[in-house]
PDB file of C-alpha atoms in Angstrom:
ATOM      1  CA  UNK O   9     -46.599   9.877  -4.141  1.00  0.00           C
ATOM      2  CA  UNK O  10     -46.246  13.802  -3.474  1.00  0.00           C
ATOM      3  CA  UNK O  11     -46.915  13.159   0.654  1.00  0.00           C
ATOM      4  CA  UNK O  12     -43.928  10.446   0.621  1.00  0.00           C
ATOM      5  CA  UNK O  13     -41.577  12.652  -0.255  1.00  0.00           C
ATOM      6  CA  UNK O  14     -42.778  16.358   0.192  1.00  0.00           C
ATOM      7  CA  UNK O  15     -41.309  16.534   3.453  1.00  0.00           C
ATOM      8  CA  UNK O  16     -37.692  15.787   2.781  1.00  0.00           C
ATOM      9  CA  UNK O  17     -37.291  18.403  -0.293  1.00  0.00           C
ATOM     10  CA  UNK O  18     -35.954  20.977   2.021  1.00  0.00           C
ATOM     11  CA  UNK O  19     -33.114  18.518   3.120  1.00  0.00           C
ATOM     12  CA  UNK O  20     -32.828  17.642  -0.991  1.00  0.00           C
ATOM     13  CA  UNK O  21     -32.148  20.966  -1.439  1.00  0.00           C
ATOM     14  CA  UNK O  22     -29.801  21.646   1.021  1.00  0.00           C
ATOM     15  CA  UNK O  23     -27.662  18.719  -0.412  1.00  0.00           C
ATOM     16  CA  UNK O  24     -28.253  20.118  -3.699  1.00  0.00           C
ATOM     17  CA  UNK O  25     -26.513  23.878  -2.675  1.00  0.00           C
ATOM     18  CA  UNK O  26     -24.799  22.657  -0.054  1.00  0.00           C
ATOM     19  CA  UNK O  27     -22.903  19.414   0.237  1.00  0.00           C
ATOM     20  CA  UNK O  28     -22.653  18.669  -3.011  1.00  0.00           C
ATOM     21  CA  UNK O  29     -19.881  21.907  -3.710  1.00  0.00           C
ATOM     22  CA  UNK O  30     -17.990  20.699  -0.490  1.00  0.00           C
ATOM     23  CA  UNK O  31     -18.241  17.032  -1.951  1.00  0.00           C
ATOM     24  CA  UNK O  32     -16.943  18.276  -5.296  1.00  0.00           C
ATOM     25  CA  UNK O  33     -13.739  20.278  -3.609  1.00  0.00           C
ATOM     26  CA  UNK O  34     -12.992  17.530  -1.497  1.00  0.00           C
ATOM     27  CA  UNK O  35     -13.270  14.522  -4.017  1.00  0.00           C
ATOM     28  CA  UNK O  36     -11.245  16.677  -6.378  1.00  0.00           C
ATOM     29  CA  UNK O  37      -9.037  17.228  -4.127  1.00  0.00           C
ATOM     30  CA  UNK O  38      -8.557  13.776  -3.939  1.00  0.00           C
ATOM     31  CA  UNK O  39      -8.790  13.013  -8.220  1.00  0.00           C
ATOM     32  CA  UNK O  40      -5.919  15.695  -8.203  1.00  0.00           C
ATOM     33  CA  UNK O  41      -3.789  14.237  -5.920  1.00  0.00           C
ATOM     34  CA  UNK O  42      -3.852  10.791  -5.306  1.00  0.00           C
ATOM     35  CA  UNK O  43      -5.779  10.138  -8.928  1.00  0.00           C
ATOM     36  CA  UNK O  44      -9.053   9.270 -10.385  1.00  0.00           C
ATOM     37  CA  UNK O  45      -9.344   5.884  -9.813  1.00  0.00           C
ATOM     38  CA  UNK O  46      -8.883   6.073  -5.993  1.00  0.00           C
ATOM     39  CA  UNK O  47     -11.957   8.539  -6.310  1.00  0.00           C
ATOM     40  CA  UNK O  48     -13.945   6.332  -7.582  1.00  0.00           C
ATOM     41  CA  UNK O  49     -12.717   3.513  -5.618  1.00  0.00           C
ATOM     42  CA  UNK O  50     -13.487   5.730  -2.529  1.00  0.00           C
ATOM     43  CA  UNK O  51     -16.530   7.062  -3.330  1.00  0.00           C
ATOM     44  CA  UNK O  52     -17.997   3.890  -4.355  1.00  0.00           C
ATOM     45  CA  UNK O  53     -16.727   2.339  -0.911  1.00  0.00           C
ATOM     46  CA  UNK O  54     -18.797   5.022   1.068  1.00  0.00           C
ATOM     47  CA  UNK O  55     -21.893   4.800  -0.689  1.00  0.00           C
ATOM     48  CA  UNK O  56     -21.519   1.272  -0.226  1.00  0.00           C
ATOM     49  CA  UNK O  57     -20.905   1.870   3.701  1.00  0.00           C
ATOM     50  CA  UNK O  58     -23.516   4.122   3.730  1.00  0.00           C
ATOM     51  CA  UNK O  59     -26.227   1.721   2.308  1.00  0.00           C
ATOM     52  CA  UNK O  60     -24.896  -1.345   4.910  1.00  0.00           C
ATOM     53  CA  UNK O  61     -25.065   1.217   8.028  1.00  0.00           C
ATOM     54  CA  UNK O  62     -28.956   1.989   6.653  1.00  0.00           C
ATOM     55  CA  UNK O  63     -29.962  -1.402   6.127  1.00  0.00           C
ATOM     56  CA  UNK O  64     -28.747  -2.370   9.998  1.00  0.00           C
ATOM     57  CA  UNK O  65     -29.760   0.583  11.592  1.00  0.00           C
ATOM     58  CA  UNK O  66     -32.279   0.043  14.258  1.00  0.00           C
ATOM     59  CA  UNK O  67     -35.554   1.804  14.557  1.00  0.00           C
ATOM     60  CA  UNK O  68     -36.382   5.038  15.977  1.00  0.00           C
ATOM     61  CA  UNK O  69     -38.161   3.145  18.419  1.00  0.00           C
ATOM     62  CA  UNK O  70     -35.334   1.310  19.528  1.00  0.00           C
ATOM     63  CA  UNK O  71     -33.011   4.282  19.548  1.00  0.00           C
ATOM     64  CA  UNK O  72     -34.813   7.023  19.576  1.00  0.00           C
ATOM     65  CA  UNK O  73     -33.496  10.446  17.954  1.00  0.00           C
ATOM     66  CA  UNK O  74     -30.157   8.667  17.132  1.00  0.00           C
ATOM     67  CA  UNK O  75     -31.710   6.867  14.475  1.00  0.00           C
ATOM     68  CA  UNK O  76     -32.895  10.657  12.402  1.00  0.00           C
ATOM     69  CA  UNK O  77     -29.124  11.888  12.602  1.00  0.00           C
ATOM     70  CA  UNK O  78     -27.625   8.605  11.545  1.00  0.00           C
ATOM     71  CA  UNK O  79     -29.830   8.179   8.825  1.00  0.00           C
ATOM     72  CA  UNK O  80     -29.532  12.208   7.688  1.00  0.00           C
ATOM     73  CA  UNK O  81     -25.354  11.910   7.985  1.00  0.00           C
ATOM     74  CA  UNK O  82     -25.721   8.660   5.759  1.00  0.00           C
ATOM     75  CA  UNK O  83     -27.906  10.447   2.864  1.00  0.00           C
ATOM     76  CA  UNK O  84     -25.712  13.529   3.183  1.00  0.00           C
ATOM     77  CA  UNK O  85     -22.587  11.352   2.836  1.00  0.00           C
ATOM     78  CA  UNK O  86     -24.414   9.450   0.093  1.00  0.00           C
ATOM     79  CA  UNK O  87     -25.287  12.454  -1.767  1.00  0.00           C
ATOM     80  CA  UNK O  88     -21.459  13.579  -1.858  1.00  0.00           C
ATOM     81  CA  UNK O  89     -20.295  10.203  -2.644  1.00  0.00           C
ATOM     82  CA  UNK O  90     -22.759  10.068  -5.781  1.00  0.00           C
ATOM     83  CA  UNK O  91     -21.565  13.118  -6.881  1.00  0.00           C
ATOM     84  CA  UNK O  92     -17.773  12.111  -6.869  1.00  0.00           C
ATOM     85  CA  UNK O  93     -19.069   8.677  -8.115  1.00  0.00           C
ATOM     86  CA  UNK O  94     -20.625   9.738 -10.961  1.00  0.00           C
ATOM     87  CA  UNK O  95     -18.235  12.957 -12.082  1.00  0.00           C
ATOM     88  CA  UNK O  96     -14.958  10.136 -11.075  1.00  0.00           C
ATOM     89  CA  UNK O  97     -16.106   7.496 -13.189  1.00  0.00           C
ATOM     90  CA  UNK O  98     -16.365  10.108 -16.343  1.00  0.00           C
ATOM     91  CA  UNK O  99     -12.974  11.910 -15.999  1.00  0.00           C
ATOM     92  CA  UNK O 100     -11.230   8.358 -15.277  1.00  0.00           C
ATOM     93  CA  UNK O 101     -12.853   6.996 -18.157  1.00  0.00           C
ATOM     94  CA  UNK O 102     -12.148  10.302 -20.725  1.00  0.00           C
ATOM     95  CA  UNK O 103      -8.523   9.444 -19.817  1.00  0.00           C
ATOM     96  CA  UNK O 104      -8.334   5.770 -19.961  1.00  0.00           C
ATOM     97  CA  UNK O 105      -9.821   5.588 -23.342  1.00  0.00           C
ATOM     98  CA  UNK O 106      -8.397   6.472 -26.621  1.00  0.00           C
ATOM     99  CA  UNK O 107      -9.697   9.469 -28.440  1.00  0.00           C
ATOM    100  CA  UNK O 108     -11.583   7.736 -31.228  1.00  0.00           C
ATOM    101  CA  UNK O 109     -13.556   5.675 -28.749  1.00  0.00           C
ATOM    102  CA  UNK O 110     -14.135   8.506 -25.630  1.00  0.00           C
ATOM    103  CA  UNK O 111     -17.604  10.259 -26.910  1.00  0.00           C
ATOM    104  CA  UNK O 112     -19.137   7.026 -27.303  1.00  0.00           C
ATOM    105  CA  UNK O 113     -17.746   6.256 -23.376  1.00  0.00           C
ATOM    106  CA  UNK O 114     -18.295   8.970 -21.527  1.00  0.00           C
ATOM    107  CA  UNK O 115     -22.585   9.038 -23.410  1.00  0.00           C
ATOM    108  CA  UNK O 116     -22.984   5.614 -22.215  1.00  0.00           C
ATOM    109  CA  UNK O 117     -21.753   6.263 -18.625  1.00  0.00           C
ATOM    110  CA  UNK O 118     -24.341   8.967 -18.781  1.00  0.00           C
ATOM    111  CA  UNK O 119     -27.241   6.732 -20.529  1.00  0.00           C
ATOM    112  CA  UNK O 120     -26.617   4.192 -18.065  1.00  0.00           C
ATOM    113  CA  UNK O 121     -26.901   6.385 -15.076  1.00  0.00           C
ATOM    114  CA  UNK O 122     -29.884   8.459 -16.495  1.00  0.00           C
ATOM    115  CA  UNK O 123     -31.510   4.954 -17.313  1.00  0.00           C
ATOM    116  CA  UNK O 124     -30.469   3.321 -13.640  1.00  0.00           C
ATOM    117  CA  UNK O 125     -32.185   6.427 -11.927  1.00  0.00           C
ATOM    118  CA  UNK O 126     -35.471   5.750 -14.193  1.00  0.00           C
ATOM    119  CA  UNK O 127     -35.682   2.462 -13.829  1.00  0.00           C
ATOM    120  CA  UNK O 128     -35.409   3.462  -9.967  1.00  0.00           C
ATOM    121  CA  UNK O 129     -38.419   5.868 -10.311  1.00  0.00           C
ATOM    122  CA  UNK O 130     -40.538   3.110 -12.049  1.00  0.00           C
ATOM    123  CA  UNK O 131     -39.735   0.649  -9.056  1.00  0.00           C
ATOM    124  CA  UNK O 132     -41.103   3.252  -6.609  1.00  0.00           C
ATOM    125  CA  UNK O 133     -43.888   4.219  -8.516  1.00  0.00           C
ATOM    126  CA  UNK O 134     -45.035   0.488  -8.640  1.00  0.00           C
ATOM    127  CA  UNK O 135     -44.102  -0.557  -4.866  1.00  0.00           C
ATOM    128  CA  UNK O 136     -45.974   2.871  -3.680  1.00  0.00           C
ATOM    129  CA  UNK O 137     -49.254   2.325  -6.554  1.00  0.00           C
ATOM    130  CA  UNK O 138     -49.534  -1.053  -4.833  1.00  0.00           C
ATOM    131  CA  UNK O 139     -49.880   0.138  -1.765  1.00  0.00           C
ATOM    132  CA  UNK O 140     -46.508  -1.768  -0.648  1.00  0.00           C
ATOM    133  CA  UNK O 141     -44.720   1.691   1.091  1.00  0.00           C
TER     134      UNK O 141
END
C-alpha cells in the first residue's frame, strides 16, 4: 500500500504545517463572530462541495494539467474544512450541552471520528489487498 500513497506525503505534510493553521484562524474567525453552528454548517457545506467537484471532475486526459490543480485546491480546501469540521462540532457541542452530560459528548464525537477514520483505513486496505485500486 506504501507506493499508493508515498508520493503525496509531501503535499500531507504541507497541509499538516500549513493550511491547517490558516484553516484554524479563519474558521475561528468565523466561530467567534458569526457562531459555532454556522462553522460547522459551513465547513460541512465545503467538504461536501469539495467531494461533488471530485466526483465530476474529468480526467487528466480530458483536461490535461487542470485536472492536478483542481483536484490539489479541493484536498487543500478539504483538509481545512475537516479541521473546522471536526474542532466546530466539539466547541458547539461543549456549549449546547449541560455540564453533567458534556464529557460523555464531546468523547463520543471523538470515538466516532477516530472509529469513522478506521473503518476508512480497513475499506482501503481491503479494496487495495484485492487488487481493486
Amino acid at each position: 500500500m506504501h507506493e499508493l500513497f508515498l508520493y503525496i506525503l509531501p503535499l500531507h505534510i504541507v497541509q499538516q504545517y500549513v493550511f491547517r493553521p490558516i484553516s484554524v484562524l479563519i474558521f475561528g474567525w468565523i466561530g467567534d463572530t458569526i457562531g459555532r453552528k454556522a462553522t460547522v454548517i459551513i465547513t460541512t457545506f465545503l467538504m461536501s462541495l469539495c467531494c461533488l467537484i471530485m466526483a465530476n471532475l474529468k480526467t487528466y486526459a480530458e483536461i490535461s494539467i487542470t485536472a492536478t490543480f483542481v483536484v490539489t485546491a479541493c484536498r487543500i480546501a478539504q483538509g481545512m474544512s475537516s479541521m473546522g469540521e471536526v474542532v466546530g462540532a466539539e466547541l458547539y457541542l461543549t456549549e449546547m450541552t449541560k455540564i453533567l452530560q458534556r464529557y460523555w459528548v464531546v468523547a463520543s464525537l471523538v470515538v466516532f471520528v477516530t472509529l469513522g477514520a478506521t473503518v476508512a483505513l480497513a475499506v482501503g486496505t481491503l479494496v487495495t489487498s484485492f487488487g481493486l485500486d
